[in-house]
Amino acid sequence: MFSPSSNERYKYEGNEHLYPFSISKEQYKAVEHAINSSSKYIPAGTFSGSFAGQSFDNQKGNYRSVDWISWLVHIVPLLIAPFCPPDCKDAISALCHGLQVSLQWCITPEDLYDIKTSFSTWFNYLNKCLVQKMISRTVFRANMHLLLHVPSIIRRMGPLRCLSLRSMERGIGKLKRVMKGSKLVGISAGNILETKAIFNYLELSGMVTFEKEEKERSALAKPIYLEHPLEEGLPQLWGPFASSYNTEELRQEIDLGKSKIAGYVTGTWALAMLNYIARRESCPTPSFPLHFFGQEMIIAPKLWCDNTVYSSDLSMRSNKNTTKKGEYIMFSATRRNALKKVETRYYFARVLFFFSFQYNSDGPGSHFCFAELAQSQEAAYFNTAIPTVSFVKVGTRDHVIFDACDIETLVGLVYRPKRDVLTELSSHQMPDELSGICSPV
C-alpha cells in the first residue's frame, strides 16, 4: 500500500491523486536511509528481524515474514505515518497499535477491547476512503479481512505468539542447510530427519552423550552470573566480571581526571549516588553513610531480568565486533509533583554498567544501574504514544543511578532527521498517552 512502485492496483481509477497512502520515491529512500542508520541502535535480544532498509527497487527481495511484521509494527508508525494526511496518520497508528497489542505474550480483556477498537478505527477509515473513491476495493485482501477475527481468535485460543510457528524457523533453517541433495530429494530429507531423531533419542535416553567433558574446566571457571541478594527471579548480574571496586576510595579525595570505576569517572558515579540518596531519602543535602565505605562493589556488563538480557556500554566496549546495541532502556521512578503528591514517571537512559551494592546497613543489598539520562524527552508531534528523545553526544551529560528492579523495558532508537525517535521493541506496552508521563529530565 505504501510502495510507490507497487501500489497502483490499490488506487481508484481516475482519482489516483487522492490516494491517501502515497509517499514519494525520495521519501521512501529517506526511510531506507533512516532504518540503515538506526540498525546499530536496535537491541538484538528482543528484535529478531534483520532491521535492514528496504530498497525502493526491491521491496520483496530481502525481507522475511518476521521482518515485515516488525516493519509494520515499528517502522510504519514512526517513519511512514508522518508522511500521510492527519486522518490517515491516525488510522495507521491505530492499526499498528492494535497489532502491537495482539503480539503480546499476555493479553487481558481490556487488551482485547483495545485491539478491537484499534482495528475498527482502521477499517472505518478505509470504508470512508472507499466511499469517497480514494482507494480501490482491491485494498481488502484476505489478510486484511483476517484482522477482524484476531480478537475472537485470541479469546478462544490464546495469544497469537503462543500459536505461532515462528520459533520453529531456526530449526527448519538448520535442516535446509544440510539438505543439499539434487536427486531423490524426498528420500534424502527423510534420511536426515530419521538420523537426527535417532541421535536425539540416544542422547535424551542417557545411552550416549555427545557433550565434551567439562569437569576440569568447570572447576576452574569463574562465576558467570550473580543472583539477586533478595530472592531468585529478581534481576541477575551477568559476567564476565572483569572488575570490582572498593568503595573505601570514596573516603579519599576523588581526582575527577584520573580516578575511575570500570573506565568511568568515579566522581560522576559518586554524584549520581548522592542524587539517588537524595531522591530515596527526600534529603536535600545528602551524604554517604558510613556503611557505604569498604564495600566490594561488583561491576557487571550485562543484566538478566524477565527473560531479557540487558547490555551496557561496558559490554559494548569489551565486544567491539558487535553490530547491534542493547544498552538503551526505559525505567520508572517516583517523584513529587507541584502538589507534593507522589507519582510515577518514566525516563529513558543509556546504561553504562550494572553493579551490586548494599544500600541499607542491615539489608541484603540489591543490583543497580549506572546510566546516562536522555537530554530531553517528550511526546512525538505525530503520535502522543511515541516518545522522542535525544542524548548528548559531547559535553556535559546527566547521570543517574537506580535499582535494576525499576527497569520497565529494553528499547531501541530509530533515527529521524534532527531528532532520535525511541520505540520499545519488546512485548511491554507503553502508556497510551506519554505527554503527561514523560517528564523533562
mmCIF file of C-alpha atoms in Angstrom, residues 102-403:
data_model
loop_
_atom_site.group_PDB
_atom_site.id
_atom_site.type_symbol
_atom_site.label_atom_id
_atom_site.label_comp_id
_atom_site.label_asym_id
_atom_site.label_seq_id
_atom_site.Cartn_x
_atom_site.Cartn_y
_atom_site.Cartn_z
ATOM 1 C CA SER A 102 -2.009 -8.531 19.577
ATOM 2 C CA LEU A 103 1.606 -9.722 19.660
ATOM 3 C CA GLN A 104 1.926 -9.574 23.448
ATOM 4 C CA TRP A 105 2.519 -12.760 25.406
ATOM 5 C CA CYS A 106 -0.138 -11.808 27.935
ATOM 6 C CA ILE A 107 -3.445 -10.289 26.804
ATOM 7 C CA THR A 108 -6.173 -9.109 29.162
ATOM 8 C CA PRO A 109 -9.878 -8.473 28.400
ATOM 9 C CA GLU A 110 -9.025 -4.780 28.314
ATOM 10 C CA ASP A 111 -6.375 -5.512 25.686
ATOM 11 C CA LEU A 112 -8.916 -7.397 23.591
ATOM 12 C CA TYR A 113 -11.192 -4.366 23.643
ATOM 13 C CA ASP A 114 -8.225 -2.180 22.738
ATOM 14 C CA ILE A 115 -7.391 -4.432 19.770
ATOM 15 C CA LYS A 116 -10.975 -4.412 18.525
ATOM 16 C CA THR A 117 -11.229 -0.622 18.859
ATOM 17 C CA SER A 118 -7.927 -0.051 17.061
ATOM 18 C CA PHE A 119 -8.863 -2.262 14.125
ATOM 19 C CA SER A 120 -12.313 -0.633 13.954
ATOM 20 C CA THR A 121 -10.641 2.772 13.609
ATOM 21 C CA TRP A 122 -8.540 1.415 10.742
ATOM 22 C CA PHE A 123 -11.446 -0.179 8.860
ATOM 23 C CA ASN A 124 -13.713 2.821 9.399
ATOM 24 C CA TYR A 125 -11.103 4.948 7.688
ATOM 25 C CA LEU A 126 -10.790 2.500 4.787
ATOM 26 C CA ASN A 127 -14.572 2.473 4.358
ATOM 27 C CA LYS A 128 -14.595 6.259 4.340
ATOM 28 C CA CYS A 129 -11.877 6.314 1.661
ATOM 29 C CA LEU A 130 -13.805 3.755 -0.391
ATOM 30 C CA VAL A 131 -16.997 5.833 -0.279
ATOM 31 C CA GLN A 132 -15.040 8.940 -1.324
ATOM 32 C CA LYS A 133 -13.422 6.956 -4.170
ATOM 33 C CA MET A 134 -9.897 7.447 -2.805
ATOM 34 C CA ILE A 135 -8.960 3.753 -2.787
ATOM 35 C CA SER A 136 -9.913 0.652 -4.759
ATOM 36 C CA ARG A 137 -11.758 -2.365 -3.380
ATOM 37 C CA THR A 138 -8.597 -4.384 -4.005
ATOM 38 C CA VAL A 139 -7.263 -2.998 -0.710
ATOM 39 C CA PHE A 140 -9.447 -5.507 1.127
ATOM 40 C CA ARG A 141 -7.279 -8.579 0.717
ATOM 41 C CA ALA A 142 -7.651 -11.850 2.626
ATOM 42 C CA ASN A 143 -5.059 -10.853 5.252
ATOM 43 C CA MET A 144 -6.907 -7.589 5.795
ATOM 44 C CA HIS A 145 -10.139 -9.482 6.403
ATOM 45 C CA LEU A 146 -8.457 -11.805 8.914
ATOM 46 C CA LEU A 147 -7.650 -8.824 11.132
ATOM 47 C CA LEU A 148 -11.338 -8.645 12.002
ATOM 48 C CA HIS A 149 -11.125 -12.133 13.524
ATOM 49 C CA VAL A 150 -7.985 -11.553 15.620
ATOM 50 C CA PRO A 151 -9.873 -10.664 18.857
ATOM 51 C CA SER A 152 -12.098 -13.764 18.628
ATOM 52 C CA ILE A 153 -9.104 -15.997 17.803
ATOM 53 C CA ILE A 154 -7.225 -14.721 20.855
ATOM 54 C CA ARG A 155 -10.314 -15.116 23.034
ATOM 55 C CA ARG A 156 -10.759 -18.757 22.004
ATOM 56 C CA MET A 157 -7.185 -19.960 21.517
ATOM 57 C CA GLY A 158 -4.906 -17.609 23.464
ATOM 58 C CA PRO A 159 -2.209 -15.073 22.452
ATOM 59 C CA LEU A 160 -1.049 -15.244 18.844
ATOM 60 C CA ARG A 161 2.571 -15.702 19.890
ATOM 61 C CA CYS A 162 1.628 -18.984 21.570
ATOM 62 C CA LEU A 163 0.108 -20.249 18.317
ATOM 63 C CA SER A 164 2.878 -19.082 16.015
ATOM 64 C CA LEU A 165 5.382 -21.442 14.384
ATOM 65 C CA ARG A 166 7.940 -18.662 14.339
ATOM 66 C CA SER A 167 10.068 -20.447 16.957
ATOM 67 C CA MET A 168 10.485 -23.395 14.560
ATOM 68 C CA GLU A 169 12.040 -21.289 11.800
ATOM 69 C CA ARG A 170 15.569 -21.671 13.176
ATOM 70 C CA GLY A 171 15.299 -25.467 13.281
ATOM 71 C CA ILE A 172 13.870 -25.538 9.781
ATOM 72 C CA GLY A 173 16.765 -23.384 8.606
ATOM 73 C CA LYS A 174 19.316 -25.818 10.054
ATOM 74 C CA LEU A 175 17.662 -28.723 8.263
ATOM 75 C CA LYS A 176 17.528 -26.849 4.957
ATOM 76 C CA ARG A 177 21.261 -26.156 5.143
ATOM 77 C CA VAL A 178 22.108 -29.880 5.320
ATOM 78 C CA MET A 179 19.586 -30.997 2.697
ATOM 79 C CA LYS A 180 21.753 -30.434 -0.366
ATOM 80 C CA GLY A 181 20.884 -33.472 -2.489
ATOM 81 C CA SER A 182 19.760 -32.827 -6.062
ATOM 82 C CA LYS A 183 18.483 -36.370 -6.673
ATOM 83 C CA LEU A 184 15.871 -38.260 -4.701
ATOM 84 C CA VAL A 185 15.333 -35.173 -2.573
ATOM 85 C CA GLY A 186 12.452 -36.660 -0.609
ATOM 86 C CA ILE A 187 14.374 -39.785 0.387
ATOM 87 C CA SER A 188 17.431 -37.697 1.323
ATOM 88 C CA ALA A 189 15.358 -35.396 3.523
ATOM 89 C CA GLY A 190 13.719 -38.389 5.197
ATOM 90 C CA ASN A 191 17.091 -39.954 5.965
ATOM 91 C CA ILE A 192 18.341 -36.720 7.538
ATOM 92 C CA LEU A 193 15.249 -36.389 9.732
ATOM 93 C CA GLU A 194 15.433 -40.044 10.770
ATOM 94 C CA THR A 195 19.139 -39.782 11.646
ATOM 95 C CA LYS A 196 18.536 -36.656 13.700
ATOM 96 C CA ALA A 197 15.653 -38.324 15.555
ATOM 97 C CA ILE A 198 17.832 -41.362 16.383
ATOM 98 C CA PHE A 199 20.653 -39.224 17.784
ATOM 99 C CA ASN A 200 18.180 -37.179 19.827
ATOM 100 C CA TYR A 201 16.705 -40.378 21.285
ATOM 101 C CA LEU A 202 20.138 -41.755 22.208
ATOM 102 C CA GLU A 203 21.072 -38.518 23.983
ATOM 103 C CA LEU A 204 17.747 -37.999 25.778
ATOM 104 C CA SER A 205 17.690 -41.610 26.992
ATOM 105 C CA GLY A 206 21.162 -41.232 28.506
ATOM 106 C CA MET A 207 22.582 -44.113 26.455
ATOM 107 C CA VAL A 208 25.083 -41.815 24.704
ATOM 108 C CA THR A 209 26.316 -38.295 25.444
ATOM 109 C CA PHE A 210 27.707 -36.036 22.764
ATOM 110 C CA GLU A 211 28.849 -33.300 25.133
ATOM 111 C CA LYS A 212 32.534 -32.743 25.821
ATOM 112 C CA GLU A 213 33.830 -33.438 29.283
ATOM 113 C CA GLU A 214 33.913 -30.109 31.108
ATOM 114 C CA LYS A 215 34.522 -31.159 34.700
ATOM 115 C CA GLU A 216 38.081 -29.813 34.825
ATOM 116 C CA ARG A 217 37.151 -26.581 33.102
ATOM 117 C CA SER A 218 34.064 -26.022 35.264
ATOM 118 C CA ALA A 219 36.145 -26.430 38.423
ATOM 119 C CA LEU A 220 38.430 -23.603 37.332
ATOM 120 C CA ALA A 221 35.747 -21.466 35.710
ATOM 121 C CA LYS A 222 34.784 -18.118 37.166
ATOM 122 C CA PRO A 223 31.127 -17.481 38.094
ATOM 123 C CA ILE A 224 29.146 -16.348 35.079
ATOM 124 C CA TYR A 225 26.235 -14.747 36.937
ATOM 125 C CA LEU A 226 25.332 -13.340 40.346
ATOM 126 C CA GLU A 227 21.898 -13.914 41.853
ATOM 127 C CA HIS A 228 19.962 -11.040 43.382
ATOM 128 C CA PRO A 229 20.584 -10.841 47.154
ATOM 129 C CA LEU A 230 16.867 -10.842 47.977
ATOM 130 C CA GLU A 231 15.441 -13.800 46.058
ATOM 131 C CA GLU A 232 15.553 -15.761 42.843
ATOM 132 C CA GLY A 233 13.619 -14.330 39.927
ATOM 133 C CA LEU A 234 14.852 -10.784 40.520
ATOM 134 C CA PRO A 235 17.493 -9.260 38.195
ATOM 135 C CA GLN A 236 20.756 -11.195 37.913
ATOM 136 C CA LEU A 237 24.163 -9.718 37.123
ATOM 137 C CA TRP A 238 25.793 -11.471 34.179
ATOM 138 C CA GLY A 239 29.528 -11.686 33.565
ATOM 139 C CA PRO A 240 32.230 -11.802 32.665
ATOM 140 C CA PHE A 241 33.017 -9.986 35.921
ATOM 141 C CA ALA A 242 36.226 -8.345 34.816
ATOM 142 C CA SER A 243 36.481 -5.776 37.615
ATOM 143 C CA SER A 244 35.357 -4.791 41.102
ATOM 144 C CA TYR A 245 35.639 -1.567 43.061
ATOM 145 C CA ASN A 246 36.248 -0.989 46.741
ATOM 146 C CA THR A 247 34.163 1.945 47.944
ATOM 147 C CA GLU A 248 36.784 2.763 50.591
ATOM 148 C CA GLU A 249 38.245 5.057 47.943
ATOM 149 C CA LEU A 250 35.249 7.342 48.416
ATOM 150 C CA ARG A 251 36.788 8.398 51.738
ATOM 151 C CA GLN A 252 39.677 9.872 49.846
ATOM 152 C CA GLU A 253 39.637 12.977 47.757
ATOM 153 C CA ILE A 254 38.412 11.968 44.292
ATOM 154 C CA ASP A 255 40.546 13.065 41.380
ATOM 155 C CA LEU A 256 37.988 13.686 38.643
ATOM 156 C CA GLY A 257 40.610 13.319 35.950
ATOM 157 C CA LYS A 258 42.224 10.040 36.980
ATOM 158 C CA SER A 259 40.134 8.028 39.425
ATOM 159 C CA LYS A 260 37.765 5.761 37.511
ATOM 160 C CA ILE A 261 35.338 2.879 38.016
ATOM 161 C CA ALA A 262 35.467 0.373 35.140
ATOM 162 C CA GLY A 263 36.739 3.155 32.913
ATOM 163 C CA TYR A 264 34.168 5.760 34.014
ATOM 164 C CA VAL A 265 34.929 8.800 36.162
ATOM 165 C CA THR A 266 34.475 7.995 39.852
ATOM 166 C CA GLY A 267 33.278 11.491 40.667
ATOM 167 C CA THR A 268 30.397 11.114 38.193
ATOM 168 C CA TRP A 269 29.319 7.856 39.837
ATOM 169 C CA ALA A 270 29.610 9.408 43.334
ATOM 170 C CA LEU A 271 27.480 12.400 42.332
ATOM 171 C CA ALA A 272 24.837 10.123 40.816
ATOM 172 C CA MET A 273 24.797 8.057 44.029
ATOM 173 C CA LEU A 274 24.331 11.200 46.136
ATOM 174 C CA ASN A 275 21.402 12.185 43.922
ATOM 175 C CA TYR A 276 19.920 8.697 44.386
ATOM 176 C CA ILE A 277 20.203 9.088 48.172
ATOM 177 C CA ALA A 278 18.535 12.485 47.935
ATOM 178 C CA ARG A 279 15.611 11.056 45.934
ATOM 179 C CA ARG A 280 15.177 7.985 48.101
ATOM 180 C CA GLU A 281 15.513 9.676 51.481
ATOM 181 C CA SER A 282 13.937 13.015 50.457
ATOM 182 C CA CYS A 283 17.074 14.718 51.734
ATOM 183 C CA PRO A 284 18.142 17.988 50.041
ATOM 184 C CA THR A 285 21.731 17.723 51.361
ATOM 185 C CA PRO A 286 22.678 14.037 51.119
ATOM 186 C CA SER A 287 25.908 12.468 52.338
ATOM 187 C CA PHE A 288 27.403 8.968 52.236
ATOM 188 C CA PRO A 289 26.529 6.797 55.287
ATOM 189 C CA LEU A 290 29.439 5.060 56.997
ATOM 190 C CA HIS A 291 28.412 1.587 55.809
ATOM 191 C CA PHE A 292 28.844 2.744 52.189
ATOM 192 C CA PHE A 293 32.611 2.606 52.677
ATOM 193 C CA GLY A 294 34.622 -0.573 52.457
ATOM 194 C CA GLN A 295 32.158 -2.467 50.269
ATOM 195 C CA GLU A 296 33.367 -4.619 47.402
ATOM 196 C CA MET A 297 31.201 -3.429 44.521
ATOM 197 C CA ILE A 298 30.993 -6.000 41.696
ATOM 198 C CA ILE A 299 30.808 -4.461 38.229
ATOM 199 C CA ALA A 300 28.878 -6.358 35.534
ATOM 200 C CA PRO A 301 28.477 -5.683 31.790
ATOM 201 C CA LYS A 302 25.061 -7.375 31.486
ATOM 202 C CA LEU A 303 21.882 -7.943 33.458
ATOM 203 C CA TRP A 304 19.163 -10.586 33.111
ATOM 204 C CA CYS A 305 15.569 -9.934 34.104
ATOM 205 C CA ASP A 306 12.205 -11.315 32.929
ATOM 206 C CA ASN A 307 13.818 -13.465 30.215
ATOM 207 C CA THR A 308 15.534 -10.422 28.740
ATOM 208 C CA VAL A 309 19.264 -9.736 28.610
ATOM 209 C CA TYR A 310 20.188 -6.077 29.073
ATOM 210 C CA SER A 311 23.562 -4.925 27.794
ATOM 211 C CA SER A 312 25.547 -1.852 28.755
ATOM 212 C CA ASP A 313 28.127 0.477 27.307
ATOM 213 C CA LEU A 314 30.745 -1.523 29.224
ATOM 214 C CA SER A 315 29.666 -4.632 27.319
ATOM 215 C CA MET A 316 29.849 -2.784 24.008
ATOM 216 C CA ARG A 317 33.371 -1.606 24.801
ATOM 217 C CA SER A 318 34.567 -5.124 25.540
ATOM 218 C CA ASN A 319 32.910 -6.555 22.424
ATOM 219 C CA LYS A 320 33.708 -4.164 19.610
ATOM 220 C CA ASN A 321 32.718 -6.673 16.928
ATOM 221 C CA THR A 322 29.030 -6.453 17.762
ATOM 222 C CA THR A 323 26.838 -4.556 15.290
ATOM 223 C CA LYS A 324 23.749 -4.127 17.490
ATOM 224 C CA LYS A 325 23.346 -2.464 20.838
ATOM 225 C CA GLY A 326 21.089 -3.146 23.785
ATOM 226 C CA GLU A 327 22.011 -0.566 26.401
ATOM 227 C CA TYR A 328 19.017 1.753 25.950
ATOM 228 C CA ILE A 329 16.218 1.215 28.475
ATOM 229 C CA MET A 330 13.099 2.802 29.933
ATOM 230 C CA PHE A 331 12.808 2.866 33.720
ATOM 231 C CA SER A 332 10.276 4.189 36.185
ATOM 232 C CA ALA A 333 10.834 6.378 39.216
ATOM 233 C CA THR A 334 8.608 8.078 41.759
ATOM 234 C CA ARG A 335 8.744 11.816 42.318
ATOM 235 C CA ARG A 336 6.680 14.525 43.971
ATOM 236 C CA ASN A 337 4.748 16.893 41.747
ATOM 237 C CA ALA A 338 3.928 20.540 42.391
ATOM 238 C CA LEU A 339 1.117 19.457 44.750
ATOM 239 C CA LYS A 340 3.573 17.310 46.780
ATOM 240 C CA LYS A 341 1.863 14.119 45.622
ATOM 241 C CA VAL A 342 3.971 11.064 44.785
ATOM 242 C CA GLU A 343 3.579 9.945 41.179
ATOM 243 C CA THR A 344 5.358 7.553 38.818
ATOM 244 C CA ARG A 345 7.338 8.947 35.898
ATOM 245 C CA TYR A 346 9.085 7.196 33.033
ATOM 246 C CA TYR A 347 12.596 8.062 31.931
ATOM 247 C CA PHE A 348 14.935 6.869 29.209
ATOM 248 C CA ALA A 349 18.613 6.193 29.679
ATOM 249 C CA ARG A 350 21.703 4.571 28.240
ATOM 250 C CA VAL A 351 23.149 2.072 30.720
ATOM 251 C CA LEU A 352 26.902 2.403 31.336
ATOM 252 C CA PHE A 353 27.272 -0.587 33.675
ATOM 253 C CA PHE A 354 25.471 -2.642 36.325
ATOM 254 C CA PHE A 355 26.744 -3.182 39.867
ATOM 255 C CA SER A 356 25.870 -4.802 43.193
ATOM 256 C CA PHE A 357 25.626 -2.583 46.259
ATOM 257 C CA GLN A 358 24.384 -2.739 49.842
ATOM 258 C CA TYR A 359 22.322 0.400 50.304
ATOM 259 C CA ASN A 360 20.985 -0.282 53.819
ATOM 260 C CA SER A 361 23.362 -1.279 56.606
ATOM 261 C CA ASP A 362 21.037 -4.047 57.788
ATOM 262 C CA GLY A 363 19.759 -5.109 54.361
ATOM 263 C CA PRO A 364 20.944 -7.735 51.863
ATOM 264 C CA GLY A 365 21.665 -5.179 49.131
ATOM 265 C CA SER A 366 20.497 -5.045 45.543
ATOM 266 C CA HIS A 367 21.605 -4.672 41.922
ATOM 267 C CA PHE A 368 21.771 -1.168 40.469
ATOM 268 C CA CYS A 369 22.252 0.551 37.115
ATOM 269 C CA PHE A 370 24.596 3.445 36.411
ATOM 270 C CA ALA A 371 23.284 5.204 33.322
ATOM 271 C CA GLU A 372 23.312 8.336 31.207
ATOM 272 C CA LEU A 373 19.938 10.082 31.067
ATOM 273 C CA ALA A 374 18.352 11.294 27.864
ATOM 274 C CA GLN A 375 18.962 15.002 27.426
ATOM 275 C CA SER A 376 15.326 15.630 26.518
ATOM 276 C CA GLN A 377 12.182 13.580 26.104
ATOM 277 C CA GLU A 378 8.693 14.499 25.010
ATOM 278 C CA ALA A 379 5.737 13.066 23.140
ATOM 279 C CA ALA A 380 6.124 12.949 19.360
ATOM 280 C CA TYR A 381 4.193 15.588 17.451
ATOM 281 C CA PHE A 382 2.612 12.924 15.213
ATOM 282 C CA ASN A 383 1.697 10.415 17.944
ATOM 283 C CA THR A 384 1.460 11.158 21.664
ATOM 284 C CA ALA A 385 2.095 7.475 22.489
ATOM 285 C CA ILE A 386 5.601 7.669 20.984
ATOM 286 C CA PRO A 387 8.322 9.496 22.923
ATOM 287 C CA THR A 388 11.081 11.399 21.151
ATOM 288 C CA VAL A 389 14.407 11.574 22.927
ATOM 289 C CA SER A 390 17.889 12.909 22.354
ATOM 290 C CA PHE A 391 21.193 12.044 24.001
ATOM 291 C CA VAL A 392 24.147 14.368 24.484
ATOM 292 C CA LYS A 393 26.996 13.265 22.220
ATOM 293 C CA VAL A 394 29.553 15.753 23.510
ATOM 294 C CA GLY A 395 29.727 17.989 26.554
ATOM 295 C CA THR A 396 28.004 17.665 29.915
ATOM 296 C CA ARG A 397 25.876 14.564 30.477
ATOM 297 C CA ASP A 398 23.371 13.879 33.237
ATOM 298 C CA HIS A 399 23.957 10.579 35.012
ATOM 299 C CA VAL A 400 21.632 8.591 37.235
ATOM 300 C CA ILE A 401 21.683 5.521 39.492
ATOM 301 C CA PHE A 402 18.532 3.458 40.015
ATOM 302 C CA ASP A 403 17.561 -0.015 41.177
#
